[in-house]
Amino acid sequence: ARSSWGRELCEERPALILVAHKQFVALVVSMCCELGQCLGTVMLGVGKQGVFGLHPLVILFFFVALDSLANIILVLAVSGALVPRSPQGDALFEADRQRSEKQKCRAAAYQACADEQWQETVEALAHRGFTLGKLLDFYKQLPKVMPHFSPDIHTTNDVVRQAIIPQSADQKCAISVKMMGGKKLRPQKMVTHNWSNLFRDLVAAIVADALHESTFSLVAYLLDSDMAALERMLGSKALETSYWVCAFSVNQHQSICASNPTQAVDPKTGVEHSVCACGADVYFNTTPPLRSDGASILCQMNKFDDMMAFLSATDPEFAQVIAIDRGFGLFNRAWCVAELAAADNMGMRQHLKLASRGALRENESARHLRDLDVATMQASRPEDVKEILAKIPDVSAFNNHLQELLFGDQGLFDRCKHFDVLEQAAEVGRAALFADAMQKR
């Protein structure tokens, strides 16, 4: 409990103790059955008369049968199969069925942009995925590129300015292209995140997704203390999971590298972020050439929804990972909220990643979440907010839909709070893995 992860895990103690009790009972019953089998085997071997006049072979068969029956019952009990299906579980199942039908309808109706150059830019973006293994390699090398990097201080914006841009300046490309050795890769998942979040927590949320976990505090701890243990937990298959993250997958040399309009500084050194002198052509929302609606054809930042539509239409398993910062500031960022709504509209699976369930309990009733208004949200560039609002015909209806998406009966927060018996067992397993990792340090 001395680590932040340990303190957060204590919040789930009652549920975890219940599951641990079931597992302990299963272990004790199994041991008793094994002892009975050993007793029967010994009696049979020495030719000794059985208990209560029973032949040792009968005793042996009895305990073998009892062991098998006990294992079946205990597996069913621990798995939750003996618990009646809850109305909430049925509702979530129905919500997922409707989501799947929506995805099929959107995919069938999908049409590529008539402007070939626009569509080429969309599909180029859509093939800039990278594997989790390459992301962890980047994270491990980060202290060499950014020697003063501090996981508890530096944000994604800091890492973009001081590591991602400098490392990709020689090729004037997205860092994902260099990470993958120039190989094009379609991502399995797109990560929605805000750049003011700790970079460590962004990476931790992505790793948590690959581990099928809904919280990332344990992962964040291991990122800082024992990367080898974390990689053992992941295994080779999970390390091949592919992601799309704007900070890595957008070519920053064609967008922000040449300017620092807010004079942002490093939070540790106080030194203003330097700008890049690569000289690459920059394309913003209204940089020519323009489409008939006035949108820049070569700009990458105005094509996220088109890219999501393309990937979702051509891959029904394409999903969204929502990496929520500890202060829930993501929901005040215009691009993030626009991506949430776009993914929901396309019928994509959406996976929330939180620091802890306690963070959700603390923030879900906060006024800044209950009063979300897309018209007042922020973006790094004011023109981005204008572009997002221009795509929303009815802001009030959009805000209502956003509240339903987050707080509805089958909304994102409700699904995250659904902590069933299997997830409880997984949480106990995570605690065991954590203890094992600490033992091997």
CSV table of C-alpha atoms in Angstrom, one decimal:
chain,number,residue,atom,x,y,z
A,1,ALA,CA,0.0,0.0,0.0
A,2,ARG,CA,3.0,2.3,0.0
A,3,SER,CA,2.8,2.8,-3.8
A,4,SER,CA,0.1,4.8,-5.5
A,5,TRP,CA,-1.1,1.6,-7.2
A,6,GLY,CA,-1.2,-0.2,-3.8
A,7,ARG,CA,-3.3,2.6,-2.3
A,8,GLU,CA,-5.8,2.5,-5.2
A,9,LEU,CA,-6.0,-1.3,-5.1
A,10,CYS,CA,-7.1,-1.0,-1.4
A,11,GLU,CA,-10.3,0.7,-2.6
A,12,GLU,CA,-11.4,-2.6,-4.2
A,13,ARG,CA,-10.5,-4.6,-1.1
A,14,PRO,CA,-14.0,-5.9,-0.2
A,15,ALA,CA,-14.6,-7.3,-3.7
A,16,LEU,CA,-11.1,-8.8,-3.9
A,17,ILE,CA,-11.4,-10.4,-0.5
A,18,LEU,CA,-14.6,-12.1,-1.5
A,19,VAL,CA,-13.0,-13.6,-4.6
A,20,ALA,CA,-9.9,-14.5,-2.7
A,21,HIS,CA,-12.1,-16.4,-0.1
A,22,LYS,CA,-13.6,-18.4,-2.9
A,23,GLN,CA,-10.3,-19.2,-4.3
A,24,PHE,CA,-9.0,-20.2,-0.8
A,25,VAL,CA,-12.0,-22.5,-0.2
A,26,ALA,CA,-11.3,-24.1,-3.6
A,27,LEU,CA,-7.7,-24.7,-2.7
A,28,VAL,CA,-8.6,-26.3,0.7
A,29,VAL,CA,-11.2,-28.6,-0.8
A,30,SER,CA,-8.8,-29.6,-3.5
A,31,MET,CA,-6.1,-30.4,-1.0
A,32,CYS,CA,-8.4,-32.5,1.1
A,33,CYS,CA,-9.4,-34.5,-1.9
A,34,GLU,CA,-5.8,-35.0,-2.9
A,35,LEU,CA,-5.0,-36.2,0.6
A,36,GLY,CA,-7.9,-38.7,0.5
A,37,GLN,CA,-6.6,-40.0,-2.8
A,38,CYS,CA,-3.1,-40.4,-1.3
A,39,LEU,CA,-4.6,-42.3,1.7
A,40,GLY,CA,-6.5,-44.7,-0.6
A,41,THR,CA,-3.4,-45.3,-2.7
A,42,VAL,CA,-1.3,-46.0,0.4
A,43,MET,CA,-3.8,-48.4,1.8
A,44,LEU,CA,-4.1,-50.2,-1.5
A,45,GLY,CA,-0.3,-50.5,-1.8
A,46,VAL,CA,0.2,-52.0,1.7
A,47,GLY,CA,-2.9,-54.2,1.5
A,48,LYS,CA,-4.4,-52.5,4.6
A,49,GLN,CA,-8.1,-52.8,5.4
A,50,GLY,CA,-10.0,-49.6,4.5
A,51,VAL,CA,-12.0,-47.3,6.7
A,52,PHE,CA,-15.4,-48.4,7.9
A,53,GLY,CA,-14.8,-51.8,6.3
A,54,LEU,CA,-14.5,-50.2,2.8
A,55,HIS,CA,-12.0,-51.6,0.4
A,56,PRO,CA,-9.1,-49.1,-0.3
A,57,LEU,CA,-10.0,-49.1,-4.0
A,58,VAL,CA,-13.5,-47.9,-3.1
A,59,ILE,CA,-12.0,-45.1,-1.0
A,60,LEU,CA,-9.6,-44.1,-3.8
A,61,PHE,CA,-12.4,-44.0,-6.4
A,62,PHE,CA,-14.6,-42.0,-4.0
A,63,PHE,CA,-12.0,-39.3,-3.5
A,64,VAL,CA,-11.2,-39.1,-7.2
A,65,ALA,CA,-14.9,-38.6,-8.0
A,66,LEU,CA,-15.3,-36.1,-5.2
A,67,ASP,CA,-12.2,-34.2,-6.4
A,68,SER,CA,-13.7,-34.0,-9.9
A,69,LEU,CA,-17.1,-32.9,-8.7
A,70,ALA,CA,-15.6,-30.3,-6.3
A,71,ASN,CA,-13.5,-28.9,-9.1
A,72,ILE,CA,-16.5,-28.5,-11.4
A,73,ILE,CA,-18.6,-26.8,-8.7
A,74,LEU,CA,-15.8,-24.5,-7.5
A,75,VAL,CA,-14.9,-23.4,-11.0
A,76,LEU,CA,-18.5,-22.5,-11.6
A,77,ALA,CA,-18.7,-20.6,-8.3
A,78,VAL,CA,-15.5,-18.7,-8.8
A,79,SER,CA,-16.4,-17.9,-12.4
A,80,GLY,CA,-19.8,-16.5,-11.5
A,81,ALA,CA,-21.6,-19.0,-13.6
A,82,LEU,CA,-23.9,-19.9,-10.7
A,83,VAL,CA,-24.9,-16.3,-10.2
A,84,PRO,CA,-28.1,-15.4,-12.1
A,85,ARG,CA,-27.6,-13.1,-15.1
A,86,SER,CA,-28.2,-9.5,-14.0
A,87,PRO,CA,-30.4,-7.1,-15.9
A,88,GLN,CA,-27.4,-4.9,-16.2
A,89,GLY,CA,-25.5,-7.7,-17.9
A,90,ASP,CA,-28.3,-8.3,-20.3
A,91,ALA,CA,-28.5,-4.5,-21.1
A,92,LEU,CA,-24.8,-4.4,-21.8
A,93,PHE,CA,-25.1,-7.4,-24.1
A,94,GLU,CA,-27.9,-5.8,-25.9
A,95,ALA,CA,-26.0,-2.5,-26.2
A,96,ASP,CA,-23.1,-4.3,-27.7
A,97,ARG,CA,-25.4,-6.0,-30.2
A,98,GLN,CA,-26.8,-2.7,-31.3
A,99,ARG,CA,-23.3,-1.2,-31.6
A,100,SER,CA,-22.3,-4.1,-33.8
A,101,GLU,CA,-25.4,-3.6,-36.0
A,102,LYS,CA,-24.6,0.1,-36.2
A,103,GLN,CA,-21.0,-0.6,-37.3
A,104,LYS,CA,-22.2,-2.9,-40.1
A,105,CYS,CA,-24.7,-0.3,-41.3
A,106,ARG,CA,-22.0,2.5,-41.3
A,107,ALA,CA,-19.5,0.2,-43.0
A,108,ALA,CA,-22.0,-0.7,-45.8
A,109,ALA,CA,-22.8,3.0,-46.3
A,110,TYR,CA,-19.1,4.1,-46.3
A,111,GLN,CA,-17.9,6.0,-49.4
A,112,ALA,CA,-14.4,7.2,-50.0
A,113,CYS,CA,-13.9,10.9,-50.6
A,114,ALA,CA,-14.4,11.9,-54.3
A,115,ASP,CA,-11.2,14.0,-54.1
A,116,GLU,CA,-8.5,11.4,-54.7
A,117,GLN,CA,-5.7,13.5,-53.1
A,118,TRP,CA,-7.8,13.9,-50.0
A,119,GLN,CA,-8.5,10.2,-49.8
A,120,GLU,CA,-4.8,9.4,-50.3
A,121,THR,CA,-3.9,11.6,-47.3
A,122,VAL,CA,-6.6,9.8,-45.3
A,123,GLU,CA,-5.3,6.3,-46.2
A,124,ALA,CA,-1.7,7.4,-45.6
A,125,LEU,CA,-2.6,8.4,-42.1
A,126,ALA,CA,-4.5,5.1,-41.7
A,127,HIS,CA,-1.4,3.1,-42.3
A,128,ARG,CA,0.8,4.8,-39.7
A,129,GLY,CA,0.2,2.4,-36.9
A,130,PHE,CA,2.9,1.0,-34.6
A,131,THR,CA,3.2,-2.0,-32.4
A,132,LEU,CA,3.2,-1.9,-28.6
A,133,GLY,CA,6.7,-3.4,-28.6
A,134,LYS,CA,8.0,-0.4,-30.6
A,135,LEU,CA,6.3,2.0,-28.2
A,136,LEU,CA,8.0,0.4,-25.2
A,137,ASP,CA,11.3,0.5,-27.0
A,138,PHE,CA,10.7,4.3,-27.5
A,139,TYR,CA,9.9,4.7,-23.8
A,140,LYS,CA,13.0,2.8,-22.7
A,141,GLN,CA,15.2,5.0,-24.9
A,142,LEU,CA,13.5,8.2,-23.8
A,143,PRO,CA,15.9,9.1,-21.0
A,144,LYS,CA,18.7,9.0,-23.5
A,145,VAL,CA,17.0,11.4,-25.9
A,146,MET,CA,15.5,13.5,-23.1
A,147,PRO,CA,17.9,13.1,-20.1
A,148,HIS,CA,15.9,15.2,-17.7
A,149,PHE,CA,12.6,13.2,-18.5
A,150,SER,CA,10.6,12.7,-15.3
A,151,PRO,CA,7.6,10.4,-15.5
A,152,ASP,CA,5.7,12.2,-12.8
A,153,ILE,CA,6.1,15.6,-14.5
A,154,HIS,CA,6.5,15.5,-18.2
A,155,THR,CA,3.4,15.5,-20.4
A,156,THR,CA,2.9,14.2,-23.9
A,157,ASN,CA,3.3,17.7,-25.2
A,158,ASP,CA,6.7,17.9,-23.6
A,159,VAL,CA,7.8,14.5,-25.1
A,160,VAL,CA,6.5,15.6,-28.6
A,161,ARG,CA,8.5,18.8,-28.4
A,162,GLN,CA,11.7,17.3,-27.0
A,163,ALA,CA,11.9,13.8,-28.3
A,164,ILE,CA,9.4,12.9,-31.0
A,165,ILE,CA,10.1,16.0,-33.2
A,166,PRO,CA,13.9,15.9,-32.8
A,167,GLN,CA,14.1,12.2,-33.4
A,168,SER,CA,12.1,12.4,-36.7
A,169,ALA,CA,13.6,15.6,-38.0
A,170,ASP,CA,16.2,13.8,-40.2
A,171,GLN,CA,13.4,12.2,-42.3
A,172,LYS,CA,10.8,14.9,-41.7
A,173,CYS,CA,8.3,12.1,-41.1
A,174,ALA,CA,5.9,10.9,-38.5
A,175,ILE,CA,7.9,9.1,-35.7
A,176,SER,CA,5.8,6.0,-36.2
A,177,VAL,CA,7.3,5.6,-39.7
A,178,LYS,CA,10.8,5.5,-38.2
A,179,MET,CA,9.7,3.2,-35.3
A,180,MET,CA,8.4,0.7,-37.9
A,181,GLY,CA,11.4,1.0,-40.2
A,182,GLY,CA,9.2,2.5,-43.0
A,183,LYS,CA,6.8,-0.4,-42.9
A,184,LYS,CA,3.1,0.6,-43.4
A,185,LEU,CA,0.9,-0.8,-40.6
A,186,ARG,CA,-2.9,-0.6,-40.2
A,187,PRO,CA,-3.6,-0.1,-36.5
A,188,GLN,CA,-6.0,-2.3,-34.6
A,189,LYS,CA,-6.9,0.5,-32.2
A,190,MET,CA,-6.9,4.3,-32.2
A,191,VAL,CA,-6.0,6.0,-28.9
A,192,THR,CA,-7.8,9.2,-27.9
A,193,HIS,CA,-5.9,11.2,-25.4
A,194,ASN,CA,-5.0,14.8,-24.4
A,195,TRP,CA,-1.5,16.1,-24.7
A,196,SER,CA,-1.5,17.6,-21.2
A,197,ASN,CA,-1.7,14.1,-19.8
A,198,LEU,CA,1.5,12.6,-18.3
A,199,PHE,CA,3.3,10.8,-21.1
A,200,ARG,CA,4.0,7.9,-18.8
A,201,ASP,CA,0.2,7.6,-18.1
A,202,LEU,CA,-0.5,7.6,-21.9
A,203,VAL,CA,1.9,4.7,-22.4
A,204,ALA,CA,0.5,2.9,-19.3
A,205,ALA,CA,-3.1,3.2,-20.6
A,206,ILE,CA,-2.0,1.6,-23.9
A,207,VAL,CA,-0.2,-1.2,-22.2
A,208,ALA,CA,-3.2,-1.7,-19.9
A,209,ASP,CA,-5.4,-2.1,-23.0
A,210,ALA,CA,-3.1,-4.8,-24.4
A,211,LEU,CA,-3.4,-6.6,-21.0
A,212,HIS,CA,-7.2,-6.2,-21.2
A,213,GLU,CA,-7.2,-4.1,-18.0
A,214,SER,CA,-9.4,-1.2,-17.4
A,215,THR,CA,-7.1,0.6,-15.0
A,216,PHE,CA,-3.4,1.5,-15.5
A,217,SER,CA,-1.9,2.4,-12.1
A,218,LEU,CA,-0.1,-0.9,-11.8
A,219,VAL,CA,1.3,-0.6,-15.3
A,220,ALA,CA,2.4,3.0,-14.6
A,221,TYR,CA,4.3,1.7,-11.6
A,222,LEU,CA,6.0,-1.1,-13.5
A,223,LEU,CA,6.9,1.2,-16.3
A,224,ASP,CA,9.0,3.2,-13.9
A,225,SER,CA,10.3,0.3,-11.7
A,226,ASP,CA,10.4,-2.9,-13.6
A,227,MET,CA,10.0,-2.9,-17.4
A,228,ALA,CA,11.2,-6.5,-17.7
A,229,ALA,CA,8.4,-7.7,-15.4
A,230,LEU,CA,5.9,-5.7,-17.5
A,231,GLU,CA,7.1,-7.3,-20.7
A,232,ARG,CA,6.8,-10.8,-19.1
A,233,MET,CA,3.2,-10.0,-18.2
A,234,LEU,CA,2.5,-8.9,-21.8
A,235,GLY,CA,4.1,-11.7,-23.8
A,236,SER,CA,5.0,-11.7,-27.5
A,237,LYS,CA,1.4,-11.6,-28.8
A,238,ALA,CA,0.4,-8.6,-26.8
A,239,LEU,CA,3.6,-6.7,-27.9
A,240,GLU,CA,2.4,-7.1,-31.5
A,241,THR,CA,-0.8,-5.2,-30.9
A,242,SER,CA,-0.9,-2.2,-33.1
A,243,TYR,CA,-2.1,1.3,-32.2
A,244,TRP,CA,-2.6,4.7,-33.8
A,245,VAL,CA,-1.7,7.8,-31.6
A,246,CYS,CA,-1.8,11.3,-33.1
A,247,ALA,CA,1.4,12.3,-31.3
A,248,PHE,CA,3.3,9.5,-33.1
A,249,SER,CA,1.2,8.9,-36.2
A,250,VAL,CA,0.8,12.5,-37.5
A,251,ASN,CA,3.8,14.0,-39.2
A,252,GLN,CA,4.6,16.8,-36.7
A,253,HIS,CA,7.0,18.3,-39.3
A,254,GLN,CA,4.0,19.2,-41.5
A,255,SER,CA,2.1,20.7,-38.6
A,256,ILE,CA,3.5,22.1,-35.4
A,257,CYS,CA,7.3,21.6,-35.3
A,258,ALA,CA,8.3,25.1,-36.6
A,259,SER,CA,6.4,27.1,-34.0
A,260,ASN,CA,5.7,27.4,-30.3
A,261,PRO,CA,2.9,30.0,-30.3
A,262,THR,CA,2.2,29.7,-26.5
A,263,GLN,CA,5.9,29.8,-25.5
A,264,ALA,CA,5.4,26.6,-23.7
A,265,VAL,CA,8.3,25.6,-21.4
A,266,ASP,CA,9.7,22.4,-19.9
A,267,PRO,CA,8.0,22.0,-16.5
A,268,LYS,CA,11.2,20.8,-14.9
A,269,THR,CA,13.9,23.0,-16.4
A,270,GLY,CA,11.8,26.1,-17.2
A,271,VAL,CA,13.4,26.3,-20.6
A,272,GLU,CA,11.1,27.2,-23.5
A,273,HIS,CA,10.5,24.4,-26.0
A,274,SER,CA,12.7,24.9,-29.1
A,275,VAL,CA,11.3,24.9,-32.6
A,276,CYS,CA,12.4,22.6,-35.4
A,277,ALA,CA,14.5,24.0,-38.3
A,278,CYS,CA,13.8,21.0,-40.7
A,279,GLY,CA,12.1,23.4,-43.2
A,280,ALA,CA,9.3,20.9,-44.1
A,281,ASP,CA,6.2,22.3,-45.8
A,282,VAL,CA,3.4,22.9,-43.2
A,283,TYR,CA,-0.3,22.3,-43.8
A,284,PHE,CA,-3.0,23.7,-41.5
A,285,ASN,CA,-6.8,23.7,-41.9
A,286,THR,CA,-6.9,26.3,-44.7
A,287,THR,CA,-3.5,25.7,-46.4
A,288,PRO,CA,-3.9,25.2,-50.2
A,289,PRO,CA,-4.6,23.1,-52.1
A,290,LEU,CA,-8.2,23.3,-50.8
A,291,ARG,CA,-11.2,21.0,-51.3
A,292,SER,CA,-14.5,22.6,-52.6
A,293,ASP,CA,-15.6,23.2,-49.0
A,294,GLY,CA,-12.4,25.2,-48.2
A,295,ALA,CA,-10.7,22.4,-46.2
A,296,SER,CA,-7.0,21.8,-46.8
A,297,ILE,CA,-6.4,18.6,-48.8
A,298,LEU,CA,-2.9,18.0,-47.4
A,299,CYS,CA,-3.5,18.9,-43.8
A,300,GLN,CA,-3.6,15.8,-41.6
A,301,MET,CA,-5.3,17.2,-38.5
A,302,ASN,CA,-8.6,17.8,-40.3
A,303,LYS,CA,-8.9,14.1,-41.3
A,304,PHE,CA,-9.1,12.2,-38.1
A,305,ASP,CA,-12.9,11.4,-38.4
A,306,ASP,CA,-12.4,10.4,-42.1
A,307,MET,CA,-9.5,8.1,-41.1
A,308,MET,CA,-11.6,6.6,-38.3
A,309,ALA,CA,-14.5,6.0,-40.8
A,310,PHE,CA,-12.1,4.4,-43.3
A,311,LEU,CA,-10.5,2.1,-40.7
A,312,SER,CA,-13.9,1.1,-39.1
A,313,ALA,CA,-15.5,0.5,-42.5
A,314,THR,CA,-12.7,-1.8,-43.6
A,315,ASP,CA,-12.1,-3.6,-40.2
A,316,PRO,CA,-15.1,-4.3,-38.0
A,317,GLU,CA,-12.8,-5.0,-35.1
A,318,PHE,CA,-11.1,-1.6,-35.2
A,319,ALA,CA,-11.6,0.0,-31.8
A,320,GLN,CA,-11.0,3.1,-29.8
A,321,VAL,CA,-8.9,3.3,-26.6
A,322,ILE,CA,-9.8,6.3,-24.4
A,323,ALA,CA,-6.8,7.1,-22.2
A,324,ILE,CA,-8.3,9.3,-19.5
A,325,ASP,CA,-5.9,11.5,-17.5
A,326,ARG,CA,-6.1,11.5,-13.7
A,327,GLY,CA,-7.9,14.8,-13.7
A,328,PHE,CA,-10.4,13.9,-16.4
A,329,GLY,CA,-9.2,16.9,-18.5
A,330,LEU,CA,-9.6,14.9,-21.6
A,331,PHE,CA,-13.3,15.7,-21.6
A,332,ASN,CA,-12.6,19.4,-22.0
A,333,ARG,CA,-10.6,19.0,-25.1
A,334,ALA,CA,-12.5,19.6,-28.3
A,335,TRP,CA,-10.7,17.0,-30.5
A,336,CYS,CA,-11.0,14.3,-27.8
A,337,VAL,CA,-14.7,14.8,-27.4
A,338,ALA,CA,-15.2,14.9,-31.2
A,339,GLU,CA,-13.4,11.6,-31.5
A,340,LEU,CA,-15.5,10.0,-28.8
A,341,ALA,CA,-18.7,11.1,-30.6
A,342,ALA,CA,-17.3,10.0,-34.0
A,343,ALA,CA,-16.4,6.5,-32.7
A,344,ASP,CA,-19.8,6.1,-31.2
A,345,ASN,CA,-21.5,7.2,-34.4
A,346,MET,CA,-19.5,4.6,-36.4
A,347,GLY,CA,-20.3,1.8,-34.0
A,348,MET,CA,-16.7,1.3,-32.9
A,349,ARG,CA,-15.9,-0.5,-29.6
A,350,GLN,CA,-14.8,2.0,-27.1
A,351,HIS,CA,-12.5,1.1,-24.1
A,352,LEU,CA,-12.0,3.5,-21.2
A,353,LYS,CA,-8.7,3.3,-19.5
A,354,LEU,CA,-8.6,5.0,-16.0
A,355,ALA,CA,-5.9,5.4,-13.4
A,356,SER,CA,-8.2,3.6,-11.0
A,357,ARG,CA,-11.9,3.0,-10.4
A,358,GLY,CA,-11.6,5.3,-7.5
A,359,ALA,CA,-10.7,8.1,-9.9
A,360,LEU,CA,-14.0,7.5,-11.7
A,361,ARG,CA,-16.0,7.6,-8.5
A,362,GLU,CA,-14.3,10.9,-7.6
A,363,ASN,CA,-14.8,12.6,-10.9
A,364,GLU,CA,-18.1,11.3,-12.5
A,365,SER,CA,-20.2,13.7,-10.4
A,366,ALA,CA,-17.9,16.6,-11.0
A,367,ARG,CA,-19.7,19.7,-12.4
A,368,HIS,CA,-17.2,20.1,-15.3
A,369,LEU,CA,-18.3,16.7,-16.6
A,370,ARG,CA,-22.0,17.1,-16.0
A,371,ASP,CA,-22.0,20.5,-17.7
A,372,LEU,CA,-19.9,19.6,-20.7
A,373,ASP,CA,-20.5,22.0,-23.6
A,374,VAL,CA,-18.6,21.4,-26.9
A,375,ALA,CA,-18.8,25.1,-27.7
A,376,THR,CA,-16.6,26.0,-24.7
A,377,MET,CA,-14.1,23.3,-25.1
A,378,GLN,CA,-10.4,23.9,-25.8
A,379,ALA,CA,-7.9,23.0,-28.5
A,380,SER,CA,-4.3,23.9,-29.1
A,381,ARG,CA,-5.4,26.0,-32.1
A,382,PRO,CA,-8.6,28.1,-32.1
A,383,GLU,CA,-9.2,27.2,-35.7
A,384,ASP,CA,-9.6,23.5,-34.7
A,385,VAL,CA,-12.5,24.4,-32.4
A,386,LYS,CA,-14.2,26.3,-35.2
A,387,GLU,CA,-13.8,23.4,-37.6
A,388,ILE,CA,-15.2,21.0,-35.1
A,389,LEU,CA,-18.2,23.2,-34.3
A,390,ALA,CA,-18.8,23.7,-38.1
A,391,LYS,CA,-19.4,19.9,-38.4
A,392,ILE,CA,-22.0,20.0,-35.6
A,393,PRO,CA,-25.4,21.1,-36.9
A,394,ASP,CA,-27.1,21.2,-33.4
A,395,VAL,CA,-24.7,21.9,-30.5
A,396,SER,CA,-27.4,21.4,-27.9
A,397,ALA,CA,-28.3,18.0,-29.3
A,398,PHE,CA,-24.7,17.1,-29.5
A,399,ASN,CA,-24.2,18.0,-25.8
A,400,ASN,CA,-27.2,15.9,-24.8
A,401,HIS,CA,-25.8,13.0,-26.8
A,402,LEU,CA,-22.5,13.4,-25.2
A,403,GLN,CA,-24.1,13.2,-21.7
A,404,GLU,CA,-25.9,10.0,-22.7
A,405,LEU,CA,-22.7,8.6,-24.2
A,406,LEU,CA,-20.8,9.1,-20.9
A,407,PHE,CA,-23.5,8.8,-18.2
A,408,GLY,CA,-26.3,6.8,-19.8
A,409,ASP,CA,-27.5,3.4,-18.5
A,410,GLN,CA,-25.1,1.7,-20.9
A,411,GLY,CA,-22.7,4.7,-21.2
A,412,LEU,CA,-19.0,4.5,-21.1
A,413,PHE,CA,-18.8,5.2,-17.3
A,414,ASP,CA,-21.5,2.7,-16.5
A,415,ARG,CA,-19.7,0.0,-18.4
A,416,CYS,CA,-16.5,0.8,-16.7
A,417,LYS,CA,-18.1,0.5,-13.3
A,418,HIS,CA,-19.5,-3.0,-14.2
A,419,PHE,CA,-17.0,-5.0,-12.1
A,420,ASP,CA,-18.2,-8.6,-12.4
A,421,VAL,CA,-16.8,-11.7,-10.7
A,422,LEU,CA,-14.5,-12.5,-13.5
A,423,GLU,CA,-13.0,-9.1,-13.4
A,424,GLN,CA,-12.6,-9.4,-9.7
A,425,ALA,CA,-10.7,-12.6,-10.2
A,426,ALA,CA,-8.5,-10.9,-12.7
A,427,GLU,CA,-7.8,-8.1,-10.2
A,428,VAL,CA,-6.6,-10.7,-7.7
A,429,GLY,CA,-4.4,-12.1,-10.4
A,430,ARG,CA,-2.9,-8.7,-11.1
A,431,ALA,CA,-2.1,-8.3,-7.4
A,432,ALA,CA,-0.3,-11.7,-7.5
A,433,LEU,CA,1.6,-10.7,-10.7
A,434,PHE,CA,2.6,-7.4,-9.0
A,435,ALA,CA,3.9,-9.3,-5.9
A,436,ASP,CA,5.8,-11.7,-8.2
A,437,ALA,CA,7.3,-8.7,-10.1
A,438,MET,CA,8.4,-7.1,-6.8
A,439,GLN,CA,9.9,-10.4,-5.6
A,440,LYS,CA,12.1,-10.7,-8.7
A,441,ARG,CA,13.4,-7.1,-8.5
